[in-house]
PDB file of C-alpha atoms and ligand atoms in Angstrom:
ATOM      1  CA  UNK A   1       0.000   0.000   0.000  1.00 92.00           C
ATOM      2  CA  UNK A   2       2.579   2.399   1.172  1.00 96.00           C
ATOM      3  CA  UNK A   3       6.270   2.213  -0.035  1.00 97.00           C
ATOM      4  CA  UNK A   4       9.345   4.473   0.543  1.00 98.00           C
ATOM      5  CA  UNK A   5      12.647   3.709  -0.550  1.00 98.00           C
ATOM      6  CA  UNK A   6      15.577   5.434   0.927  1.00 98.00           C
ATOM      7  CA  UNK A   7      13.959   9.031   1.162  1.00 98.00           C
ATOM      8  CA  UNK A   8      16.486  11.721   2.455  1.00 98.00           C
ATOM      9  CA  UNK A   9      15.099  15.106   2.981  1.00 98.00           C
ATOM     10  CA  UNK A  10      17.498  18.306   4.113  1.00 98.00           C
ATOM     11  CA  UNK A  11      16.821  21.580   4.915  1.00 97.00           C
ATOM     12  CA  UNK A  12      19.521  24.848   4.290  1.00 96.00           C
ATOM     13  CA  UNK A  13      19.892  25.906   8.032  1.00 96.00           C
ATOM     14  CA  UNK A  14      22.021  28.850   8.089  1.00 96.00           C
ATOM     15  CA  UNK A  15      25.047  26.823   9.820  1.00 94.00           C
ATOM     16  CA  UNK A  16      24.758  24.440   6.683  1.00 95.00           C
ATOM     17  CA  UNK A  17      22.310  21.525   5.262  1.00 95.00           C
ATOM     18  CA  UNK A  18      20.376  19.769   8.161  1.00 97.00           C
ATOM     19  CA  UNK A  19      19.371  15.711   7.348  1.00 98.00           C
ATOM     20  CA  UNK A  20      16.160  15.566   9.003  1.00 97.00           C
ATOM     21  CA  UNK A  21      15.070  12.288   6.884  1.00 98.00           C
ATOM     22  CA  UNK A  22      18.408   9.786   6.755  1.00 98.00           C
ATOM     23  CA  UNK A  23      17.839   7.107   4.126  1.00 98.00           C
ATOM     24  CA  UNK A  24      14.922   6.076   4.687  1.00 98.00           C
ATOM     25  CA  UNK A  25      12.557   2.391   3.774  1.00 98.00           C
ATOM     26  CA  UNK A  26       9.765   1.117   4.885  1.00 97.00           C
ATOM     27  CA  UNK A  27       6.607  -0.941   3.755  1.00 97.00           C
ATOM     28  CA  UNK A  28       3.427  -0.389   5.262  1.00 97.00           C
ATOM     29  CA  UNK A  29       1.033  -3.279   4.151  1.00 97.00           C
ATOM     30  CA  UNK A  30      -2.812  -2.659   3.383  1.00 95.00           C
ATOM     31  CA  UNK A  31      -4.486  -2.262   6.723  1.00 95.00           C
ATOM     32  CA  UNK A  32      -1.986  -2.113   8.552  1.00 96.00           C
ATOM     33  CA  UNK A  33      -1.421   0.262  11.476  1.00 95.00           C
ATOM     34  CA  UNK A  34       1.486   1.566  12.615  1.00 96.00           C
ATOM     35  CA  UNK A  35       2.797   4.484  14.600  1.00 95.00           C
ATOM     36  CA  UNK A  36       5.892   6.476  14.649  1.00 95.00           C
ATOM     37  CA  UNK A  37       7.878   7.714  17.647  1.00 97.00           C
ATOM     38  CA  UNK A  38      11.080   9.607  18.109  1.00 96.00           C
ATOM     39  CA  UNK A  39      11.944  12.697  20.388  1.00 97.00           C
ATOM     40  CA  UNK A  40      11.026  15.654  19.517  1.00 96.00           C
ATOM     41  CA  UNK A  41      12.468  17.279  16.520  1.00 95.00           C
ATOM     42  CA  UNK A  42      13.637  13.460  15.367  1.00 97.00           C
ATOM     43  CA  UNK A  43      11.505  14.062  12.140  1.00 97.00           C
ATOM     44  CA  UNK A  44       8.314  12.121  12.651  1.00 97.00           C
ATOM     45  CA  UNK A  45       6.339  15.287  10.699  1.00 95.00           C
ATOM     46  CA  UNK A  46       8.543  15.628   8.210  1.00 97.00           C
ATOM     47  CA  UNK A  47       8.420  11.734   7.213  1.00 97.00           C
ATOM     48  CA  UNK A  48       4.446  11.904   7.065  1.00 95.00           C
ATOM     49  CA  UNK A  49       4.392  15.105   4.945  1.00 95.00           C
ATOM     50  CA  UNK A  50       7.298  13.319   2.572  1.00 97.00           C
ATOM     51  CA  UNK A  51       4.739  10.368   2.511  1.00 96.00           C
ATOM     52  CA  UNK A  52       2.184  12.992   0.331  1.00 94.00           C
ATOM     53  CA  UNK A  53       5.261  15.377  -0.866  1.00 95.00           C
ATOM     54  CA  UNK A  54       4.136  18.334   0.758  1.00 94.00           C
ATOM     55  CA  UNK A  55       7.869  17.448   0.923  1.00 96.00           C
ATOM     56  CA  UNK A  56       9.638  16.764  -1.598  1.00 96.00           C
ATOM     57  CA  UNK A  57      12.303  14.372  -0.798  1.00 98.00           C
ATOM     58  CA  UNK A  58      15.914  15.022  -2.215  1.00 98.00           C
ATOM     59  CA  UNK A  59      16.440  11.795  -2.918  1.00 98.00           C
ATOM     60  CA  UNK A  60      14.499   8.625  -2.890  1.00 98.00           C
ATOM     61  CA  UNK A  61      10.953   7.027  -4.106  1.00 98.00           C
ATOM     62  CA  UNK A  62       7.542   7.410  -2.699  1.00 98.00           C
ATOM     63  CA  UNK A  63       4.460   4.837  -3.549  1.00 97.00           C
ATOM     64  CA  UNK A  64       1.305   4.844  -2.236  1.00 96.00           C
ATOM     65  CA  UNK A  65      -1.241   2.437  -3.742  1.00 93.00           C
ATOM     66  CA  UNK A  66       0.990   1.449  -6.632  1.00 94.00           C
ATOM     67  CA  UNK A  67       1.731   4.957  -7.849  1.00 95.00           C
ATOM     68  CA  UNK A  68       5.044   6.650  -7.678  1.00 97.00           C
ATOM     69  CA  UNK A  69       4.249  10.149  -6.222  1.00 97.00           C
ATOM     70  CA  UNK A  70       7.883  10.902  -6.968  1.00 96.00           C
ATOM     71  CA  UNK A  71       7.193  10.880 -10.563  1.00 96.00           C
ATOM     72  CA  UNK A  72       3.726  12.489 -10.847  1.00 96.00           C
ATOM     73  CA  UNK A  73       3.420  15.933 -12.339  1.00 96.00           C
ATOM     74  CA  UNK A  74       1.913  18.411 -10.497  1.00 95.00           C
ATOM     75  CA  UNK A  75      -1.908  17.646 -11.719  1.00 96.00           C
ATOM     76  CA  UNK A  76      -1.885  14.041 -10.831  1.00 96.00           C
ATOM     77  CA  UNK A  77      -0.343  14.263  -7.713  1.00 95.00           C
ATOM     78  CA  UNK A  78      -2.556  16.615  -6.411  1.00 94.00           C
ATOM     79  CA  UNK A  79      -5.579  14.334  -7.340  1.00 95.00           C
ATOM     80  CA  UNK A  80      -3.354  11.155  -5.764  1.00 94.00           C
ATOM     81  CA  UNK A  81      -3.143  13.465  -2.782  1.00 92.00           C
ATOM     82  CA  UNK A  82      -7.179  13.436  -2.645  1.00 93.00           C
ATOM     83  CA  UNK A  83      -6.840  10.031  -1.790  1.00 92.00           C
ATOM     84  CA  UNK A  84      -3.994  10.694   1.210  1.00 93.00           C
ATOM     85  CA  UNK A  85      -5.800  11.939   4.624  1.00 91.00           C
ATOM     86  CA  UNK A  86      -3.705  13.839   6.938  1.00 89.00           C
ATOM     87  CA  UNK A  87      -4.473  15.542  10.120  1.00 87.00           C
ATOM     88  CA  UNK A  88      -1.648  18.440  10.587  1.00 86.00           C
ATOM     89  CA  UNK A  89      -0.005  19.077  14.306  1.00 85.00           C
ATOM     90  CA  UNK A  90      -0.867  22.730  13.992  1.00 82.00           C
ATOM     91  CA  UNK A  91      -3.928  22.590  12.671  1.00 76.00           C
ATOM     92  CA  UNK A  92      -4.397  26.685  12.829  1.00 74.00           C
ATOM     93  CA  UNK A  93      -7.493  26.619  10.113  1.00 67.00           C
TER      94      UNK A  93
HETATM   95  N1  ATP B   1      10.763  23.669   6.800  1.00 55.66           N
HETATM   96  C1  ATP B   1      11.816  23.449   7.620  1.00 55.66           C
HETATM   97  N2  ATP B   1      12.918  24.225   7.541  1.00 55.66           N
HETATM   98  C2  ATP B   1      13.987  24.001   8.332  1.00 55.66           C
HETATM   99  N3  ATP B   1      14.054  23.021   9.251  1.00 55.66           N
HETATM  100  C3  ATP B   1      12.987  22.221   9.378  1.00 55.66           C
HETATM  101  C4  ATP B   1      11.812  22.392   8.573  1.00 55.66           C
HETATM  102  N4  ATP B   1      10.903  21.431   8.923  1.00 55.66           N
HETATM  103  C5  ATP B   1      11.496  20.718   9.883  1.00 55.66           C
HETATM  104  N5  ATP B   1      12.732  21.189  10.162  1.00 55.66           N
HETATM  105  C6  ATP B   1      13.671  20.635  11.151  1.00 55.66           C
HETATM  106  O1  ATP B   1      13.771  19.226  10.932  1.00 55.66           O
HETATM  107  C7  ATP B   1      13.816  18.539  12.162  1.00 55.66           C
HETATM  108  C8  ATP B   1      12.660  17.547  12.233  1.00 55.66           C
HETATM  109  O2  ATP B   1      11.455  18.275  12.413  1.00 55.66           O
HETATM  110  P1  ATP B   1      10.046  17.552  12.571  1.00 55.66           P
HETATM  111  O3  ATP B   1       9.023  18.636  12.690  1.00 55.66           O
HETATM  112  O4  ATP B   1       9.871  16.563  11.472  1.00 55.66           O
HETATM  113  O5  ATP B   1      10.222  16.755  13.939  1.00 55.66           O
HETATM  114  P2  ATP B   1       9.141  15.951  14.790  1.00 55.66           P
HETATM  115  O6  ATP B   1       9.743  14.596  15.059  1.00 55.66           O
HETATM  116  O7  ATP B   1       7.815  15.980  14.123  1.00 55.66           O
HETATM  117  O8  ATP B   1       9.111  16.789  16.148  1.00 55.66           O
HETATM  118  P3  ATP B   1       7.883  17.030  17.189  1.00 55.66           P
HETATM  119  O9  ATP B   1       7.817  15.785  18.055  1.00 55.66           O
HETATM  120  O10 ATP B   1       8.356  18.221  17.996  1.00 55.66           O
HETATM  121  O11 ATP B   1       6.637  17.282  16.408  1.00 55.66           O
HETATM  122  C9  ATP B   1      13.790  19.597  13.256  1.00 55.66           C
HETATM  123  O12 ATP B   1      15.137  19.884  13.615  1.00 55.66           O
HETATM  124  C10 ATP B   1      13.169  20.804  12.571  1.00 55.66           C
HETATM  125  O13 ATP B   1      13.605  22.019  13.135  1.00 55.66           O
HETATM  126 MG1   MG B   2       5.926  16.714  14.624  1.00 55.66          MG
END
């Protein structure tokens, strides 16, 4: 259902490039549950929003239900994202 395949995300800090997503795989199987944990700042938010790309990963693959987000233009992945439900930590609006 859900693939990623070594996903690495960074961010330019002003010190230098921050890894907040190391390499990356894992394989979440249809109907399966599963949680994440990690101290704070240890990226848990940043993996989910690299699950739907509202993160673009610098390097690795993304699949959710067969299709690779990582490839999608803009149009399709938007209408993939339709499918992807997501309940944000700040949820301001
Ligand atoms: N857009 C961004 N620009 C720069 N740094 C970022 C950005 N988003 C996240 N980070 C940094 O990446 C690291 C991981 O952040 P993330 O929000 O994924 O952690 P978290 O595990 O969800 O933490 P928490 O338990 O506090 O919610 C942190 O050091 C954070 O400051
Ligand atoms: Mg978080």
């Amino acid at each position: 259902m859900l693939s990623l395949s070594q996903v690495s995300k960074s961010f330019a800090l002003k010190d230098g490039p921050y890894t907040a997503v190391d390499n990356v795989s894992l394989e979440v199987k249809t109907g399966a549950i599963h949680g994440i944990i990690g101290a704070s700042g240890a990226g848990k938010s940043t993996l989910l929003r690299l699950i739907n790309l509202l993160e673009r990963p610098d390097r690795g693959t993304v699949t959710v239900d067969g299709k690779l987000l990582t490839e999608l233009p803009d149009k399709e992945l938007r209408q993939q994202r339709q499918r992807i439900g997501m309940i944000f930590q700040q949820f301001n609006l």
